[in-house]
Coordinates of C-alpha atoms in Angstrom, one line a residue:
M1109 CA -33.9 45.5 -34.1
D1110 CA -36.2 43.7 -32.2
G1111 CA -34.5 40.1 -30.9
N1112 CA -38.0 38.5 -31.9
R1113 CA -37.7 40.2 -35.2
R1114 CA -34.2 39.4 -35.9
V1115 CA -35.3 35.7 -34.9
H1116 CA -37.9 35.7 -37.2
I1117 CA -35.8 36.9 -40.4
A1118 CA -32.9 34.4 -39.6
E1119 CA -35.3 31.8 -39.3
T1120 CA -36.7 33.1 -43.0
K1121 CA -33.9 33.1 -44.6
K1122 CA -32.9 29.7 -43.8
I1123 CA -35.5 27.7 -44.8
K1124 CA -35.4 30.1 -47.9
R1125 CA -31.9 28.9 -48.4
K1126 CA -32.6 24.8 -48.0
T1127 CA -35.3 25.5 -50.5
K1128 CA -33.2 26.9 -53.2
E1129 CA -30.3 25.0 -53.2
K1130 CA -32.8 21.9 -53.2
S1131 CA -34.7 23.3 -55.7
N1132 CA -31.0 23.6 -57.9
L1133 CA -30.8 19.8 -57.6
S1134 CA -30.0 17.9 -60.9
T1135 CA -31.2 15.3 -61.6
A1136 CA -27.5 13.2 -61.8
Y1137 CA -26.8 14.8 -58.9
I1138 CA -30.0 13.1 -57.2
E1139 CA -29.1 9.7 -58.3
K1140 CA -25.9 10.2 -56.9
K1141 CA -27.5 11.1 -53.3
E1142 CA -29.8 8.5 -53.7
H1143 CA -27.1 6.0 -54.2
T1144 CA -25.3 6.5 -51.2
G1145 CA -28.4 6.1 -48.9
I1146 CA -28.8 10.1 -48.5
L1147 CA -32.7 10.5 -50.4
K1148 CA -35.1 8.3 -49.1
K1149 CA -36.9 8.3 -52.5
K1150 CA -35.9 8.7 -55.9
E1151 CA -38.6 11.1 -58.3
S1152 CA -38.0 13.1 -60.8
L1153 CA -38.6 17.1 -60.4
Q1154 CA -42.0 17.9 -60.0
E1155 CA -43.8 20.6 -59.6
I1156 CA -45.6 21.5 -56.7
P1157 CA -49.0 22.6 -57.0
Q1158 CA -49.6 26.1 -56.6
S1159 CA -50.8 26.9 -53.2
N1160 CA -52.8 29.8 -52.0
T1161 CA -50.9 33.0 -51.4
D1162 CA -53.2 34.1 -48.4
S1163 CA -52.2 31.1 -46.5
S1164 CA -50.7 31.7 -43.6
P1165 CA -46.5 31.2 -42.5
H1166 CA -47.4 28.4 -40.2
E1167 CA -49.3 26.5 -42.9
E1168 CA -46.3 26.9 -45.3
N1169 CA -44.0 26.0 -42.8
R1170 CA -46.0 22.6 -42.6
V1171 CA -45.8 21.9 -46.3
L1172 CA -42.3 22.6 -46.6
D1173 CA -41.6 19.8 -43.3
S1174 CA -44.2 17.6 -45.1
V1175 CA -42.5 17.4 -48.3
A1176 CA -38.8 17.2 -46.9
G1177 CA -39.8 14.7 -44.6
S1178 CA -40.8 12.0 -47.8
G1179 CA -37.4 12.4 -49.3
E1180 CA -39.4 13.9 -52.5
V1181 CA -37.1 17.7 -53.8
I1182 CA -39.2 20.3 -54.5
Q1183 CA -39.0 23.3 -56.1
A1184 CA -39.2 26.9 -54.8
S1185 CA -39.2 30.5 -56.5
H1186 CA -35.9 32.2 -55.8
T1187 CA -37.8 35.2 -54.3
F1188 CA -40.1 36.8 -51.8
S1189 CA -43.5 37.0 -53.0
D1190 CA -45.4 40.6 -51.9
E1191 CA -47.1 39.1 -49.3
A1192 CA -43.7 36.9 -47.9
Q1193 CA -42.2 40.2 -47.7
S1194 CA -44.4 41.6 -45.3
G1195 CA -44.1 38.3 -43.1
P1196 CA -41.9 35.5 -42.5
G1197 CA -44.0 33.1 -44.5
L1198 CA -42.4 31.9 -48.1
D1199 CA -44.0 31.2 -51.0
L1200 CA -43.1 27.7 -51.9
V1201 CA -45.0 27.7 -55.3
S1202 CA -42.9 28.6 -59.0
Q1203 CA -44.7 31.6 -59.7
P1204 CA -43.6 32.7 -63.2
E1205 CA -43.0 35.8 -63.7
D1206 CA -43.0 38.4 -67.2
G1207 CA -39.2 39.2 -68.2
E1208 CA -39.6 42.8 -67.4
G1209 CA -40.4 41.6 -63.5
R1210 CA -37.1 39.3 -63.3
Q1211 CA -35.0 42.0 -65.4
E1212 CA -36.3 44.7 -62.4
K1213 CA -35.2 42.8 -59.5
L1214 CA -32.3 41.8 -61.0
N1215 CA -30.8 45.0 -62.0
S1216 CA -32.0 46.1 -58.1
S1217 CA -29.8 43.2 -56.9
K1218 CA -26.7 44.6 -58.7
T1219 CA -27.5 48.0 -57.7
W1220 CA -27.1 47.4 -54.1
E1221 CA -24.2 45.6 -54.7
S1222 CA -22.6 48.3 -56.9
E1223 CA -22.9 50.4 -53.7
G1224 CA -20.9 48.4 -51.6
R1225 CA -23.9 47.7 -49.2
S1226 CA -23.8 44.5 -47.3
E1227 CA -26.8 42.9 -45.5
S1228 CA -25.9 44.2 -41.7
D1229 CA -25.7 47.6 -43.8
F1230 CA -29.7 48.0 -44.3
S1231 CA -31.8 49.4 -42.3
E1232 CA -35.2 47.1 -40.6
D1233 CA -37.6 48.6 -43.0
E1234 CA -35.1 48.1 -46.2
L1235 CA -34.4 44.6 -44.9
P1236 CA -37.3 42.8 -45.6
G1237 CA -37.4 44.1 -49.4
R1238 CA -33.9 43.6 -50.3
Q1239 CA -33.5 41.1 -53.3
V1240 CA -31.9 38.0 -52.2
V1241 CA -28.8 36.1 -54.3
D1242 CA -27.0 32.8 -54.6
S1243 CA -23.9 34.7 -52.6
D1244 CA -25.7 35.2 -49.8
Y1245 CA -26.1 31.5 -49.3
D1246 CA -22.6 29.8 -49.6
T1247 CA -22.9 27.2 -46.7
D1248 CA -22.8 24.1 -45.8
L1249 CA -26.3 21.9 -46.1
E1250 CA -24.6 19.2 -44.1
M1251 CA -22.9 21.5 -40.9
N1252 CA -23.6 19.4 -37.9
D1253 CA -25.3 21.3 -35.7
H1254 CA -24.1 19.7 -32.7
K1255 CA -20.5 19.5 -34.1
W1256 CA -20.6 23.5 -34.3
L1257 CA -22.5 23.7 -30.8
H1258 CA -19.7 21.3 -29.3
P1259 CA -16.3 21.4 -30.9
E1260 CA -14.4 20.3 -27.7
K1261 CA -16.3 16.9 -28.1
Y1262 CA -14.9 16.4 -31.9
E1263 CA -11.0 17.5 -31.6
N1264 CA -9.0 16.2 -34.1
D1265 CA -6.1 14.8 -31.9
T1266 CA -7.6 10.7 -31.9
T1267 CA -4.0 9.6 -30.6
G1268 CA -5.0 11.4 -27.3
R1269 CA -1.3 13.2 -27.2
A1270 CA -2.5 16.5 -26.8
K1271 CA -4.7 15.7 -24.2
Y1272 CA -1.7 13.8 -22.6
I1273 CA 0.3 16.4 -22.4
K1274 CA -2.3 18.5 -21.3
A1275 CA -2.7 16.9 -18.1
C1276 CA 0.7 16.3 -17.4
Q1277 CA 0.6 19.9 -17.4
D1278 CA -2.1 20.4 -15.3
E1279 CA -0.6 17.8 -12.8
G1280 CA 2.4 19.6 -12.7
V1281 CA 4.6 16.1 -14.0
Q1282 CA 6.6 15.6 -17.1
P1283 CA 5.5 13.2 -20.1
V1284 CA 6.4 9.8 -20.3
R1285 CA 8.3 9.4 -23.4
T1286 CA 7.8 5.3 -23.8
F1287 CA 4.1 6.1 -23.4
L1288 CA 4.0 8.6 -26.1
H1289 CA 5.7 6.5 -28.3
N1290 CA 3.4 3.2 -27.5
M1291 CA 0.2 4.9 -27.1
L1292 CA -1.2 3.5 -30.9
E1293 CA 0.8 -0.2 -29.5
E1294 CA -1.1 -3.4 -28.6
H1295 CA 1.5 -3.6 -25.4
L1296 CA 1.9 -0.9 -23.4
V1297 CA 5.2 -1.7 -21.1
L1298 CA 6.2 1.2 -18.2
K1299 CA 8.1 -1.2 -15.8
H1300 CA 9.9 0.8 -13.4
H1301 CA 9.3 4.3 -14.8
G1302 CA 8.5 5.7 -11.0
L1303 CA 5.4 7.2 -12.1
G1304 CA 3.9 7.9 -8.9
P1305 CA -0.2 8.6 -7.9
K1306 CA 0.5 12.5 -10.1
A1307 CA 1.8 10.6 -13.4
M1308 CA -0.7 8.0 -13.5
K1309 CA -3.3 10.5 -13.4
A1310 CA -2.2 12.2 -16.4
L1311 CA -0.9 8.4 -18.1
A1312 CA -5.2 7.6 -17.6
A1313 CA -6.4 10.7 -19.3
P1314 CA -6.0 9.5 -22.8
L1315 CA -6.6 5.9 -21.7
E1316 CA -10.0 6.7 -20.9
N1317 CA -10.8 7.1 -25.2
N1318 CA -7.8 4.6 -26.4
T1319 CA -8.8 1.6 -28.7
S1320 CA -5.1 0.4 -29.7
I1321 CA -3.9 -0.8 -25.9
E1322 CA -4.6 -4.3 -24.5
T1323 CA -2.0 -4.7 -22.1
I1324 CA -0.9 -2.4 -19.7
D1325 CA 1.7 -3.3 -17.6
L1326 CA 2.8 -0.4 -14.4
E1327 CA 4.6 -2.8 -12.1
G1328 CA 7.1 -1.0 -9.8
N1329 CA 5.6 2.2 -10.2
W1330 CA 4.1 3.0 -6.9
I1331 CA 1.1 4.7 -7.9
M1332 CA -0.7 3.8 -4.6
A1333 CA -4.0 3.8 -3.9
E1334 CA -4.9 6.8 -5.4
G1335 CA -3.4 6.7 -8.7
T1336 CA -5.1 3.0 -9.0
A1337 CA -8.6 4.7 -8.2
C1338 CA -7.8 7.0 -11.2
L1339 CA -6.9 4.2 -13.6
C1340 CA -9.4 2.2 -12.5
R1341 CA -12.4 4.9 -12.7
V1342 CA -11.2 5.3 -16.6
L1343 CA -11.0 1.7 -17.6
R1344 CA -14.4 0.8 -16.3
E1345 CA -15.9 1.2 -19.6
N1346 CA -12.9 0.2 -21.8
V1347 CA -13.7 -2.7 -24.0
Y1348 CA -9.8 -3.3 -25.2
V1349 CA -8.0 -3.7 -22.3
T1350 CA -7.9 -7.4 -21.0
R1351 CA -4.6 -7.8 -19.0
L1352 CA -3.8 -5.6 -16.4
N1353 CA -0.5 -5.9 -14.2
L1354 CA -0.2 -3.6 -11.1
S1355 CA 2.5 -5.3 -9.1
E1356 CA 4.4 -3.9 -7.1
N1357 CA 2.4 -0.8 -6.8
K1358 CA 1.8 -0.1 -2.8
I1359 CA -1.8 0.1 -3.6
G1360 CA -3.4 -1.2 -0.1
N1361 CA -6.4 -2.8 0.8
E1362 CA -8.3 0.9 -0.7
G1363 CA -6.2 0.4 -4.6
A1364 CA -7.3 -3.1 -4.2
V1365 CA -11.1 -2.4 -3.7
S1366 CA -10.7 -0.3 -6.4
V1367 CA -9.8 -3.0 -8.8
C1368 CA -12.5 -5.3 -7.7
N1369 CA -15.2 -2.7 -8.5
L1370 CA -13.5 -2.4 -12.1
L1371 CA -13.8 -6.0 -12.4
T1372 CA -17.2 -6.0 -11.3
S1373 CA -18.3 -3.8 -14.1
N1374 CA -15.5 -4.6 -16.8
R1375 CA -16.3 -8.1 -17.8
H1376 CA -13.1 -7.8 -20.9
I1377 CA -10.0 -8.2 -18.6
D1378 CA -9.0 -11.4 -18.0
H1379 CA -5.6 -11.2 -16.5
I1380 CA -5.0 -9.2 -13.8
N1381 CA -1.4 -9.0 -11.5
L1382 CA -1.6 -7.3 -8.1
A1383 CA 1.3 -9.3 -6.3
G1384 CA 3.6 -7.2 -3.9
N1385 CA 0.9 -4.4 -2.5
D1386 CA 0.0 -4.8 0.6
I1387 CA -3.2 -6.5 0.5
G1388 CA -4.9 -8.3 3.1
N1389 CA -8.0 -10.0 4.5
Q1390 CA -10.0 -6.6 4.7
T1391 CA -10.5 -7.4 0.6
M1392 CA -11.4 -10.5 0.7
E1393 CA -15.1 -9.9 0.4
D1394 CA -14.8 -7.9 -2.6
F1395 CA -12.4 -10.4 -4.3
Y1396 CA -15.3 -13.3 -3.0
N1397 CA -17.8 -11.4 -4.9
V1398 CA -15.3 -10.9 -8.2
L1399 CA -14.5 -14.8 -8.6
T1400 CA -18.4 -16.0 -7.8
Q1401 CA -20.3 -13.0 -10.1
T1402 CA -22.2 -14.5 -12.7
G1403 CA -20.5 -14.4 -16.4
S1404 CA -17.1 -13.3 -14.7
A1405 CA -14.6 -13.5 -17.6
L1406 CA -11.1 -13.2 -15.0
K1407 CA -9.0 -16.1 -15.8
H1408 CA -5.7 -15.1 -14.0
L1409 CA -5.6 -13.9 -10.5
N1410 CA -2.1 -13.3 -8.7
L1411 CA -1.8 -12.1 -5.4
R1412 CA 1.7 -13.0 -4.4
H1413 CA 3.6 -11.1 -1.5
N1414 CA 1.1 -9.8 0.1
N1415 CA -0.9 -10.4 3.3
F1416 CA -3.9 -13.0 3.7
D1417 CA -3.7 -15.5 6.6
D1418 CA -6.1 -18.0 7.6
A1419 CA -8.8 -16.0 8.4
S1420 CA -9.5 -15.0 4.6
A1421 CA -8.9 -18.9 3.4
Q1422 CA -12.5 -20.3 4.1
R1423 CA -13.9 -17.4 1.5
F1424 CA -10.9 -18.5 -1.0
K1425 CA -12.2 -22.2 -0.2
D1426 CA -15.9 -20.4 -1.1
A1427 CA -14.7 -18.9 -4.2
L1428 CA -12.9 -21.9 -5.5
V1429 CA -15.8 -24.2 -5.0
E1430 CA -18.3 -21.6 -6.9
N1431 CA -15.9 -20.5 -9.6
E1432 CA -15.3 -22.0 -12.9
S1433 CA -13.9 -19.6 -15.0
L1434 CA -10.7 -18.9 -12.7
E1435 CA -7.6 -20.6 -15.0
F1436 CA -4.3 -19.3 -12.9
L1437 CA -4.4 -18.6 -9.1
D1438 CA -1.4 -17.8 -6.8
L1439 CA -1.2 -17.4 -3.8
S1440 CA 2.6 -17.7 -2.8
W1441 CA 4.5 -16.1 0.1
N1442 CA 1.1 -14.9 2.1
N1443 CA 0.5 -16.0 6.2
F1444 CA -1.4 -19.4 5.1
Q1445 CA -0.6 -21.3 8.1
S1446 CA -1.6 -25.1 8.4
K1447 CA -5.3 -24.6 9.0
G1448 CA -5.8 -22.3 6.0
C1449 CA -3.8 -24.3 3.9
V1450 CA -6.4 -27.4 4.7
L1451 CA -9.0 -25.2 3.7
L1452 CA -7.4 -24.3 0.5
A1453 CA -6.4 -28.2 -0.1
E1454 CA -10.6 -28.8 0.2
G1455 CA -11.3 -25.6 -2.3
L1456 CA -8.8 -27.4 -4.7
K1457 CA -10.4 -30.6 -4.3
E1458 CA -14.0 -29.5 -5.3
N1459 CA -12.6 -27.2 -8.3
V1460 CA -13.3 -27.8 -11.9
G1461 CA -11.7 -25.0 -13.5
L1462 CA -8.5 -24.1 -12.3
K1463 CA -5.3 -25.4 -14.3
E1464 CA -2.3 -23.9 -12.3
L1465 CA -2.3 -23.1 -8.3
A1466 CA 0.9 -21.3 -6.9
V1467 CA 0.9 -21.9 -2.9
S1468 CA 4.4 -21.8 -2.2
M1469 CA 6.3 -20.1 1.0
N1470 CA 3.2 -21.5 3.1
G1471 CA 2.9 -22.8 6.3
F1472 CA 1.0 -26.4 4.9
G1473 CA 3.0 -28.8 7.8
L1474 CA 1.6 -32.5 8.3
D1475 CA -2.3 -31.9 7.6
G1476 CA -1.6 -29.1 4.6
G1477 CA 0.1 -32.1 2.7
K1478 CA -2.5 -34.8 3.8
A1479 CA -5.3 -32.3 2.5
L1480 CA -3.1 -31.3 -0.3
G1481 CA -2.7 -35.1 -1.6
K1482 CA -6.7 -35.9 -1.1
A1483 CA -6.9 -32.7 -3.6
L1484 CA -4.6 -34.3 -6.3
Q1485 CA -6.2 -37.7 -5.7
S1486 CA -9.8 -36.0 -6.7
N1487 CA -9.2 -33.2 -8.8
R1488 CA -9.2 -33.4 -12.7
T1489 CA -8.3 -30.0 -14.2
L1490 CA -5.4 -29.3 -12.4
Y1491 CA -2.4 -29.5 -14.3
K1492 CA 0.5 -27.4 -12.8
L1493 CA 1.1 -27.6 -8.8
D1494 CA 3.7 -25.3 -7.2
A1495 CA 3.9 -26.4 -3.7
S1496 CA 7.7 -25.6 -2.9
Y1497 CA 8.8 -24.0 0.1
C1498 CA 6.0 -25.2 2.3
R1499 CA 7.4 -27.3 5.1
L1500 CA 5.7 -30.4 4.0
P1501 CA 7.3 -33.6 6.3
I1502 CA 7.9 -36.6 5.5
E1503 CA 4.9 -38.3 7.2
C1504 CA 2.6 -36.8 4.4
T1505 CA 4.4 -37.8 1.4
G1506 CA 2.2 -41.4 1.8
E1507 CA -0.9 -39.1 0.9
I1508 CA 0.8 -37.2 -1.8
A1509 CA 2.2 -40.6 -3.4
I1510 CA -1.9 -42.0 -3.3
G1511 CA -2.9 -39.1 -5.0
L1512 CA -0.8 -38.6 -7.4
M1513 CA -1.4 -42.6 -8.3
N1514 CA -4.9 -41.4 -8.7
N1515 CA -4.3 -38.5 -10.9
D1516 CA -4.0 -38.3 -14.5
K1517 CA -4.2 -34.9 -15.7
L1518 CA -1.5 -33.1 -13.1
G1519 CA 1.7 -32.6 -16.1
V1520 CA 4.3 -30.5 -13.7
L1521 CA 4.9 -30.8 -9.9
D1522 CA 7.1 -28.7 -8.3
L1523 CA 8.1 -29.7 -4.0
S1524 CA 11.3 -28.5 -3.7
Y1525 CA 13.0 -27.2 -0.7
N1526 CA 10.4 -28.8 1.8
C1527 CA 11.6 -31.4 4.5
M1528 CA 11.9 -34.5 2.5
D1529 CA 15.0 -37.1 2.4
A1530 CA 15.9 -39.8 -0.4
P1531 CA 13.5 -42.3 1.3
S1532 CA 10.2 -39.9 1.2
A1533 CA 11.2 -39.0 -2.5
L1534 CA 11.3 -42.3 -3.6
V1535 CA 7.8 -43.3 -1.8
I1536 CA 6.1 -40.2 -4.1
L1537 CA 7.8 -41.2 -7.2
T1538 CA 7.3 -45.0 -6.6
G1539 CA 2.9 -44.2 -6.7
L1540 CA 3.7 -42.3 -9.8
Q1541 CA 5.5 -44.9 -11.0
K1542 CA 2.2 -46.7 -10.4
N1543 CA 0.0 -44.9 -12.7
D1544 CA -0.2 -45.7 -16.0
S1545 CA -2.4 -43.0 -17.1
S1546 CA -0.2 -40.0 -15.2
E1547 CA 0.6 -37.3 -17.8
L1548 CA 3.6 -36.2 -14.9
H1549 CA 6.2 -34.7 -17.4
F1550 CA 8.4 -32.7 -14.8
F1551 CA 9.0 -33.3 -11.4
E1552 CA 10.9 -30.9 -9.0
L1553 CA 12.7 -31.8 -5.4
G1554 CA 15.3 -28.9 -5.1
N1555 CA 18.1 -30.0 -2.9
T1556 CA 17.1 -33.1 -2.2
R1557 CA 19.7 -35.8 -2.4
V1558 CA 18.3 -38.8 -3.8
D1559 CA 19.2 -42.4 -3.6
L1560 CA 20.4 -45.4 -6.0
K1561 CA 17.1 -46.9 -6.0
F1562 CA 15.4 -43.7 -6.8
K1563 CA 17.8 -42.9 -9.6
E1564 CA 17.1 -46.3 -11.1
V1565 CA 13.3 -45.8 -11.4
A1566 CA 13.7 -42.3 -12.4
D1567 CA 16.2 -43.5 -14.9
K1568 CA 13.6 -46.1 -16.5
L1569 CA 10.5 -43.4 -15.9
S1570 CA 12.3 -40.8 -18.4
E1571 CA 12.9 -43.7 -20.9
E1572 CA 8.9 -45.1 -20.8
R1573 CA 7.1 -41.5 -20.9
G1574 CA 9.7 -39.1 -21.0
L1575 CA 9.8 -37.3 -17.7
V1576 CA 12.2 -35.2 -16.5
I1577 CA 13.3 -35.3 -12.4
Q1578 CA 15.3 -32.1 -10.8
H1579 CA 17.0 -33.4 -7.7
G1580 CA 20.3 -32.6 -5.5
G1581 CA 22.4 -35.5 -6.9
V1582 CA 22.6 -38.9 -6.2
S1583 CA 24.2 -39.2 -2.6
E1584 CA 25.3 -42.8 -3.1
D1585 CA 26.6 -42.5 -6.7
Y1586 CA 28.9 -39.2 -6.1
K1587 CA 30.1 -41.0 -2.9
S1588 CA 31.7 -44.4 -4.5
Q1589 CA 32.8 -42.3 -7.2
I1590 CA 35.0 -40.1 -4.7
T1591 CA 36.3 -43.3 -2.9
E1592 CA 37.2 -44.9 -6.2
L1593 CA 39.7 -42.1 -7.1
D1594 CA 42.3 -41.0 -6.0
P1595 CA 42.7 -37.3 -3.7
M1596 CA 44.0 -35.9 -6.8
E1597 CA 41.8 -37.2 -9.1
A1598 CA 38.8 -36.6 -7.2
F1599 CA 40.1 -32.7 -6.7
R1600 CA 40.4 -32.3 -10.4
R1601 CA 36.8 -33.5 -10.9
D1602 CA 35.4 -31.4 -8.4
P1603 CA 33.1 -29.2 -9.8
M1604 CA 34.4 -26.0 -7.8
T1605 CA 37.7 -27.0 -9.5
K1606 CA 36.4 -26.3 -12.8
L1607 CA 34.7 -23.2 -12.5
K1608 CA 38.1 -21.9 -10.7
E1609 CA 39.7 -23.4 -13.7
W1610 CA 38.1 -21.1 -15.9
L1611 CA 38.0 -18.4 -13.9
S1612 CA 41.6 -18.0 -13.9
N1613 CA 41.7 -18.3 -17.5
A1614 CA 39.3 -16.1 -18.5
G1615 CA 41.4 -13.4 -15.5
Y1616 CA 38.2 -13.2 -13.2
R1617 CA 37.9 -13.6 -10.0
L1618 CA 35.1 -15.8 -8.2
I1619 CA 33.7 -12.4 -6.3
D1620 CA 33.8 -10.5 -10.0
L1621 CA 31.6 -13.8 -11.5
M1622 CA 29.0 -13.5 -8.6
R1623 CA 28.3 -9.9 -8.9
T1624 CA 27.3 -10.2 -12.5
F1625 CA 24.8 -13.2 -11.7
D1626 CA 23.4 -10.8 -9.6
K1627 CA 20.9 -9.1 -11.3
D1628 CA 19.2 -7.0 -8.7
Q1629 CA 22.4 -6.0 -6.5
S1630 CA 20.8 -8.1 -3.1
M1631 CA 24.2 -9.6 -2.4
T1632 CA 22.4 -13.1 -2.8
I1633 CA 22.1 -15.2 -5.9
S1634 CA 18.9 -17.7 -6.3
I1635 CA 19.8 -20.7 -7.6
R1636 CA 17.6 -19.8 -10.8
E1637 CA 20.3 -16.9 -11.4
F1638 CA 23.0 -18.8 -10.7
R1639 CA 22.0 -21.8 -13.4
E1640 CA 21.3 -19.2 -15.9
G1641 CA 24.8 -17.5 -15.5
I1642 CA 26.7 -20.5 -15.4
A1643 CA 24.6 -21.3 -18.9
S1644 CA 25.3 -17.9 -20.2
T1645 CA 29.3 -17.8 -19.6
K1646 CA 29.3 -21.7 -21.0
I1647 CA 31.3 -23.1 -18.3
P1648 CA 31.9 -26.1 -19.0
L1649 CA 30.0 -28.2 -16.3
S1650 CA 27.6 -31.4 -16.7
E1651 CA 23.9 -30.9 -15.1
E1652 CA 25.0 -33.5 -12.5
Q1653 CA 28.7 -31.6 -11.9
L1654 CA 26.1 -28.1 -11.5
Q1655 CA 23.7 -29.4 -9.1
I1656 CA 26.9 -30.6 -7.1
L1657 CA 28.1 -27.3 -7.3
I1658 CA 24.8 -25.8 -5.9
N1659 CA 24.5 -28.2 -3.2
K1660 CA 28.4 -27.0 -2.0
L1661 CA 27.7 -23.4 -2.2
D1662 CA 24.1 -23.5 -0.7
K1663 CA 24.9 -24.5 2.8
D1664 CA 21.9 -23.9 4.6
G1665 CA 19.2 -25.0 1.9
D1666 CA 17.2 -22.0 1.4
G1667 CA 17.7 -22.1 -2.4
E1668 CA 20.0 -19.0 -2.5
I1669 CA 23.9 -18.5 -2.8
D1670 CA 24.8 -15.1 -0.4
F1671 CA 28.5 -13.7 -0.8
S1672 CA 29.3 -15.8 2.9
E1673 CA 28.3 -18.9 1.4
L1674 CA 30.4 -17.9 -1.8
V1675 CA 33.5 -17.0 0.4
E1676 CA 33.0 -20.3 2.2
G1677 CA 32.9 -22.1 -0.3
D1678 CA 36.3 -20.4 -1.7
K1679 CA 37.4 -21.0 1.6
T1680 CA 36.7 -24.9 1.4
H1681 CA 38.1 -25.0 -1.8
R1682 CA 41.2 -23.9 -1.3
K1683 CA 41.7 -26.2 2.2
N1684 CA 41.2 -29.4 -0.1
K1685 CA 43.5 -28.4 -2.5
R1686 CA 46.1 -27.6 0.7
E1687 CA 45.4 -31.2 1.5
V1688 CA 45.9 -32.7 -2.0
D1689 CA 49.3 -30.9 -2.4
K1690 CA 50.0 -32.6 0.8
F1691 CA 48.9 -36.0 0.0
V1692 CA 51.0 -35.9 -3.4
K1693 CA 53.6 -34.3 -1.8
E1694 CA 54.0 -37.2 0.8
Q1695 CA 53.2 -40.0 -1.9
N1696 CA 55.8 -38.2 -3.8
E1697 CA 58.7 -39.0 -1.3
K1698 CA 57.4 -42.4 -0.3
E1699 CA 57.8 -43.8 -3.8
K1700 CA 61.2 -41.6 -3.4
Q1701 CA 62.0 -43.7 -0.3
E1702 CA 61.0 -46.9 -1.6
K1703 CA 63.0 -46.5 -4.6
L1704 CA 66.1 -45.7 -2.3
T1705 CA 65.8 -48.8 -0.8
M1706 CA 65.2 -51.2 -3.8
E1707 CA 68.3 -49.9 -5.4
P1708 CA 70.7 -51.6 -2.9
S1709 CA 69.3 -54.8 -3.3
K1710 CA 69.7 -54.5 -7.0
K1711 CA 73.1 -53.9 -6.4

């Protein structure tokens, strides 16, 4: 059969089917359709005026389209007219037939069906004359043609699990069970799962259409720049994910550029963590563009433990001056020296949005410390400042004191493990005391030992304002307690003695206890780990005793206790015990001699 002829016949049957089905709609069904918004216009069934049977097929199609577009329901004949049998046109007029004609057509239809012949069995000449019956058009009129032609775009797997498993097969990696179980949760946490670039590619596939996950935490998976680029590509149009943690993934400068491009196009991600990724000055211009773009949604940026230095400090300063939306910035453990730190402090001075700033483990020095004090004097939004391990000397404490004297917003200040002593710590505290509007409620001095005067002022501020101050203990107070006691009593009150007594009763060695504190098996224990370990074991030590113990064990004052320091502390304690035992023995011998001397005189 000619191809055009087949298409012509198919179109004819389709129009005939739709017209026939519409003519059979009941009044109740029409009202139901109109109520649901399917019909555009509600009218009762009307008979279409009889049209000229000599009209062309094109004219008949135009009439059908016009009526259907108006939303009205039309009636149509169930058979082809004589003219329609010789062409593709349809007779849209309901034509009455006498009983004999109708019965003849029904009999003809039944005859063909009784012969067991289907439509495909008819020849080209027989097909136009074949009587059409209802069973030929048992088809869903509401079939979505686009869905029928493109089924791959309408998959039933709305969770994305099948897509993820298929992606894993393509990349040759094993599916992550945790991901499969949490694809519909708000928080996806896959810390230290060893994903790598290939597994990251597979994992990114279902994230493109995921509407449940809002937080993605991929810390420590080494997805590299390749995996980062893939993830950023699928998240570019995602409007659900708002927090992304890519710390410790070795993404490098190339991966950081991919993240910056993502943040430029996606205005929904407001928290990003890129700590420990070997990112350096080459990406500073990209971060500057992210921080200064109009309508930026970014509020939290963590660039801790990367390779930025003084060469990028100017751009960071410019970004801090221009940006008003960023609330948290962590630049700790980078390579900024005095010159770069001065620029960072100047940026903080003019910033009007930042609430938390961490710059620990950078070389501020004297000039950077003075600039930091001036920034505190002018800034009116910063709530928390971490400037620990910044080599702040004694000479800059005056500027910091003046800054605290004029600041009424700062609530948390960490100046621990800097080059300060008891007098310089007192200078800072005195400046704070003179500011009646100060909101500072936590002041960290690390292992800096203070004097009795500092303790007196600190106790007063604690009572009046609820200020909490952490320091390395009161030197004079501790010494006076030791001198007032005999060596045996002092040894008994020694925190190290109490610790070893607890270990003896519990059946532990000191080395065993320290290994339980060392969570990351690094052979060193941070001050935080040590405090948390003591608290978890419920060893009966007061805060002051705990701080004294820390000072004894942390010989070099670096904020960590390694096993060599632990061994040295234990050795010192054993030596003290021998000296105390010797002292007690001498005292007993002395008392015995005195007793023998007294006895003859009595006689």
